Short mmCIF file of C-alpha atoms in Angstrom, two decimals:
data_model
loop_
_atom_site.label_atom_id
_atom_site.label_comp_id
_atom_site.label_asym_id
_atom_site.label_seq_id
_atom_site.Cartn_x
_atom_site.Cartn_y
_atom_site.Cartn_z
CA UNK A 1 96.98 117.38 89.75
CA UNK A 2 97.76 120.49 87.78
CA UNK A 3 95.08 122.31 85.96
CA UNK A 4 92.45 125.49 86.07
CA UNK A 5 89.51 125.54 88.08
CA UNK A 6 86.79 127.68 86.91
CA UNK A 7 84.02 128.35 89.04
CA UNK A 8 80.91 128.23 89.36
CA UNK A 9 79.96 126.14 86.37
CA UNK A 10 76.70 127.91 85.96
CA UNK A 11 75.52 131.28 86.81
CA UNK A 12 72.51 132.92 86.54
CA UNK A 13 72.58 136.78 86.32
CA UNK A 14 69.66 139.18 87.03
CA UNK A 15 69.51 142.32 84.55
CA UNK A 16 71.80 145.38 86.40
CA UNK A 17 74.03 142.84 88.11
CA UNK A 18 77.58 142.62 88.23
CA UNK A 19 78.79 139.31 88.51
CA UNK A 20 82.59 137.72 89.03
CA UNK A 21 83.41 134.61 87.15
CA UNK A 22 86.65 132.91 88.94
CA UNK A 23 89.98 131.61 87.03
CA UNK A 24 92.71 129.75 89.44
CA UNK A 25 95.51 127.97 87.89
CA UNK A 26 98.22 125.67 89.95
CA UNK A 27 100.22 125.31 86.92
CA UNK A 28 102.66 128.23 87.72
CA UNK A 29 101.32 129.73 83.88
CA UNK A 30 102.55 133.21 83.54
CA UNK A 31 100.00 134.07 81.30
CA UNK A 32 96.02 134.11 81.08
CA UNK A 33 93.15 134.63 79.31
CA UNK A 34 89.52 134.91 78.80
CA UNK A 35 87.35 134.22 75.98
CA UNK A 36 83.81 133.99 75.06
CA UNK A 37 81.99 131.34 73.15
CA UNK A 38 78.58 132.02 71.58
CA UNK A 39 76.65 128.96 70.23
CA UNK A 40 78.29 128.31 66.94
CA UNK A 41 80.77 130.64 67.19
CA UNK A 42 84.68 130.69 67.84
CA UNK A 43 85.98 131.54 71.11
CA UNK A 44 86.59 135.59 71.09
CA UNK A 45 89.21 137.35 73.23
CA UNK A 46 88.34 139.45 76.29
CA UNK A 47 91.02 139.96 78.21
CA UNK A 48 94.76 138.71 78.98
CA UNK A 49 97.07 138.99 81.22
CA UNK A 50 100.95 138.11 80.82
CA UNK A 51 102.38 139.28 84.52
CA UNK A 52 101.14 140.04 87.80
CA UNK A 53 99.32 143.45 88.32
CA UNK A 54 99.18 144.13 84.51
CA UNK A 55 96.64 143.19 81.86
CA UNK A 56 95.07 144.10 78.16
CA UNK A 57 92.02 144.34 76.56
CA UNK A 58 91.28 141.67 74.17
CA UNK A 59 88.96 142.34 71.04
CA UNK A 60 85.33 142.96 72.65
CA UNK A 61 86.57 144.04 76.35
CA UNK A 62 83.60 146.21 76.80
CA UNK A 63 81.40 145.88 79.55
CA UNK A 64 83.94 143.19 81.39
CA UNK A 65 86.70 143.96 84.05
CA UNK A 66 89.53 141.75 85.28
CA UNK A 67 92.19 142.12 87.56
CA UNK A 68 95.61 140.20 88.31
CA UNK A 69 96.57 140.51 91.84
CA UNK A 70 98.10 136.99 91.95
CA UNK A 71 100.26 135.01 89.56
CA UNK A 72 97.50 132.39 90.44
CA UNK A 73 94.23 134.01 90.12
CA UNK A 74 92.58 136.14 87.05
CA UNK A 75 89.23 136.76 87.89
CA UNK A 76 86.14 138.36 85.34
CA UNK A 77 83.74 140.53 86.00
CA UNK A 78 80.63 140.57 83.60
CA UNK A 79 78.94 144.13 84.32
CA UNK A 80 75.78 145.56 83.91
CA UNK A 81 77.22 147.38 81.08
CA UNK A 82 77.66 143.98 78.97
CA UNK A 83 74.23 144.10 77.41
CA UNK A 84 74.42 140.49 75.86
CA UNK A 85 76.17 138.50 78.52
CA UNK A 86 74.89 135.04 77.88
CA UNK A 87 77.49 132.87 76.74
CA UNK A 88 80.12 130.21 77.64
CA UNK A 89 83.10 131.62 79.54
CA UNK A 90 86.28 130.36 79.10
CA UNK A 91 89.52 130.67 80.84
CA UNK A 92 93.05 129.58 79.73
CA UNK A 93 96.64 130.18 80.91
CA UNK A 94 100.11 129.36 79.19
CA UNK A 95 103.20 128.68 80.07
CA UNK A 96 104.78 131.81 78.88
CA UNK A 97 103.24 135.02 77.17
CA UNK A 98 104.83 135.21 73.53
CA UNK A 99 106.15 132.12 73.60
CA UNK A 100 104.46 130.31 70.22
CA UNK A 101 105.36 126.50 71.54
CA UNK A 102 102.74 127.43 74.11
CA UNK A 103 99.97 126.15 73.55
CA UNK A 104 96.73 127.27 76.08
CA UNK A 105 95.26 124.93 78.80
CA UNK A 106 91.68 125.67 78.91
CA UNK A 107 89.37 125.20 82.08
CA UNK A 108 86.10 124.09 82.11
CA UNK A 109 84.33 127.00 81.62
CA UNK A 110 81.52 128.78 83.04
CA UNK A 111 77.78 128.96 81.50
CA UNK A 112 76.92 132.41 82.18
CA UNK A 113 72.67 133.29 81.80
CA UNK A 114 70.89 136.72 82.30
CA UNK A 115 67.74 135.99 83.66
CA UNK B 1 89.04 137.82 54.99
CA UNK B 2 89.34 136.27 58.44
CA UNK B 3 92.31 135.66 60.05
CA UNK B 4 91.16 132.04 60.38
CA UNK B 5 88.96 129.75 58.13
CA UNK B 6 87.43 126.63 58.48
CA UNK B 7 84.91 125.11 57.08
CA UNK B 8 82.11 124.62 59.24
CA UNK B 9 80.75 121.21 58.60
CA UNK B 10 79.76 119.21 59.40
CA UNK B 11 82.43 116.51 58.06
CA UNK B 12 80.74 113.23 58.03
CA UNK B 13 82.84 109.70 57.67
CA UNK B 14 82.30 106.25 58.62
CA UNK B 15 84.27 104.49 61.35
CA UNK B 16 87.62 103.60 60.09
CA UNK B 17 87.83 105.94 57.69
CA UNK B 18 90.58 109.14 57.23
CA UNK B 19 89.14 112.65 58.48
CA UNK B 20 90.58 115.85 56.73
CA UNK B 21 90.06 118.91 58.47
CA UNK B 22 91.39 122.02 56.82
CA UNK B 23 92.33 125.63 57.80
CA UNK B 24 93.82 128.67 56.03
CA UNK B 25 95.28 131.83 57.85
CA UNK B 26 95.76 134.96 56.74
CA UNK B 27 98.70 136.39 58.70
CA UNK B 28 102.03 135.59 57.28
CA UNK B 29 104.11 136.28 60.63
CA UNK B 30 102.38 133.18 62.15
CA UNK B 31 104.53 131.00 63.86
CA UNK B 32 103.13 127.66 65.14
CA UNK B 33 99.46 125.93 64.59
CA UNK B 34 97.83 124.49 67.35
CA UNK B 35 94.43 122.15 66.84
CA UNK B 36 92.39 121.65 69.92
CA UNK B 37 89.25 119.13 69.87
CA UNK B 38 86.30 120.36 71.89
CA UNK B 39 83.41 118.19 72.77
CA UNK B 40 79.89 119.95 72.95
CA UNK B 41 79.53 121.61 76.01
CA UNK B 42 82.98 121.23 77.16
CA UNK B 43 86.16 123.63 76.75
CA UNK B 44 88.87 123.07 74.54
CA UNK B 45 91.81 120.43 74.28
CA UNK B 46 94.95 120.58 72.78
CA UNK B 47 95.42 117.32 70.53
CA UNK B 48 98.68 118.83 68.65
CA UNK B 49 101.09 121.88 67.31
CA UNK B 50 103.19 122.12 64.31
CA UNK B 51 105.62 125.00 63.35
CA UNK B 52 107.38 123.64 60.65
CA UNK B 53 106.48 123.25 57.27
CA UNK B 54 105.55 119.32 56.96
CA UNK B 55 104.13 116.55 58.21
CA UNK B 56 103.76 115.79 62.12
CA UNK B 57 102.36 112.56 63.64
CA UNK B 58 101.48 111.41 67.06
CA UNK B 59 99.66 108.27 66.67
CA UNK B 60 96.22 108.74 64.45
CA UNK B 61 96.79 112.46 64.12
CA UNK B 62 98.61 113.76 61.29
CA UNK B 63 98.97 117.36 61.02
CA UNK B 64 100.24 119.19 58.09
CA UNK B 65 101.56 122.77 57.27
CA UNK B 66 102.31 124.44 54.19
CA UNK B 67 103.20 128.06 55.00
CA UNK B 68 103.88 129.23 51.30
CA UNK B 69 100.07 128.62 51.14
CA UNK B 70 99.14 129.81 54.31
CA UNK B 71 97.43 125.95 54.76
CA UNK B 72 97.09 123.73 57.49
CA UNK B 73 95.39 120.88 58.02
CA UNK B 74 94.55 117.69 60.82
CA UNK B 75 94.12 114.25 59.40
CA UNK B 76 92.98 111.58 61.91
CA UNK B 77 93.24 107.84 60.65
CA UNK B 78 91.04 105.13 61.65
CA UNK B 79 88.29 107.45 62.80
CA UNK B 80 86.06 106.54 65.38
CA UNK B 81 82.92 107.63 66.78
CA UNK B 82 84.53 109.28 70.17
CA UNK B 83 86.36 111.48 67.75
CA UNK B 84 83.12 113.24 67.03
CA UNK B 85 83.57 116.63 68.33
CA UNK B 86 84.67 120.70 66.71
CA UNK B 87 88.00 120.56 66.08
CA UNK B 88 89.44 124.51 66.24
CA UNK B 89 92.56 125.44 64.19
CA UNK B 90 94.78 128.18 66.12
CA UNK B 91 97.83 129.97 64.96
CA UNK B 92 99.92 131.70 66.83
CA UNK B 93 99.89 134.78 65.32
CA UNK B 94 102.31 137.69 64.88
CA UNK B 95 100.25 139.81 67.71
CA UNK B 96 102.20 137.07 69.66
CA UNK B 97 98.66 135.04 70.62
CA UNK B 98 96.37 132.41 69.81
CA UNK B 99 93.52 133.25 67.21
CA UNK B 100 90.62 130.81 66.89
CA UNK B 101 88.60 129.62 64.08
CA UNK B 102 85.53 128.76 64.25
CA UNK B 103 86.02 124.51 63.92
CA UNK B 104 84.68 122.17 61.49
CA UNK B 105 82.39 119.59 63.15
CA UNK B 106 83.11 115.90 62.71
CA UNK B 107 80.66 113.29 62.68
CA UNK B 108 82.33 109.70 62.82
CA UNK B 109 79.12 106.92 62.04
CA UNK B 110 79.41 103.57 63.47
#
């Protein structure tokens, strides 16, 4: 079956530590995303990535890297510059970047906590 | 103003009952509007999309846009408890992306 697979589906960071959050898709989705969900909050844009080997910030990209080597694969790094990391991390892709009938397949997220 | 508003909730019915849930956008150059149900402690899923002004139903879900007022809105008929969830409004915007409210939490009573 098609879909995202987000992994691992909790993580436990230590103060200083870089971690990587993986995004892989199989729906052949030229576009992805991350987002960030606080408790009560909406999801908020990191960063996105319409092609291969180019990506943009989102609107609170500080303190998180990414990189798009593969059509496939968009993988987040939460840094020891993020000071507030602890959140749920979300993932989506879509079909086609500026395309407005596409609508974003989510995975299931990652539960991120700095220990 | 946000680009997205919702009321937060939470929107109590009974079982059987019709559920409104509202949202108002503030950019004009909006396209489409996408609602996506997400159960606590899971991610989001997309229950529908509209982009023209209207009505749009796929079986209990009604949703309807009003772009003179910048209004959209998600009815579900014959609520039931399993519905119970935050139900996100997202337009496609004219940066060419989806922007998220916050959702309005339902709470369907037996």
């Amino acid at each position: 079956d098609g879909g995202i697979t987000q992994s691992p589906k909790y993580l436990f960071r230590k103060e200083g530590q870089n971690v990587t959050l993986s995004c892989e898709q199989n729906l052949n989705h030229d576009a992805m995303y991350w987002y960030r969900q606080d408790p009560g909050q909406g999801l908020r844009l990191i960063y996105y990535s319409q092609i291969v080997n180019d990506f943009q910030k989102g609107d609170i990209a500080e303190g998180y890297s990414v990189s798009r080597e593969k059509k496939e694969s968009f993988p987040l790094t939460v840094t020891s510059a993020q000071k507030n990391p602890t959140a749920f991390y979300l993932c989506a892709s879509s079909i086609r970047a500026r395309d407005y009938l596409s609508g974003y397949t989510f995975g299931s997220g990652t539960r991120l906590t700095v220990v | 103003q946000k680009e997205v508003e919702q009321n937060s909730g939470p929107l109590s019915v009974p079982e059987g009952a019709i559920a409104s849930l509202n949202c108002t956008y503030s950019d004009r150059g909006s396209q489409s509007f996408f609602w996506y149900r997400q159960y606590s402690g899971k991610s989001p899923e997309l229950i529908m999309f509209i982009y023209s002004n209207g009505d749009k139903e796929d079986g209990r879900f009604t949703a309807q846009l009003n772009k003179a007022s910048q209004y959209v809105s998600l009815l579900i008929r014959d609520s039931q408890p399993s519905d119970s969830a935050t139900y996100l409004c997202a337009p496609f915007t004219g940066f060419q992306k989806l922007v998220f409210g916050t959702g309005t939490r339902l709470l369907v009573s037996p």
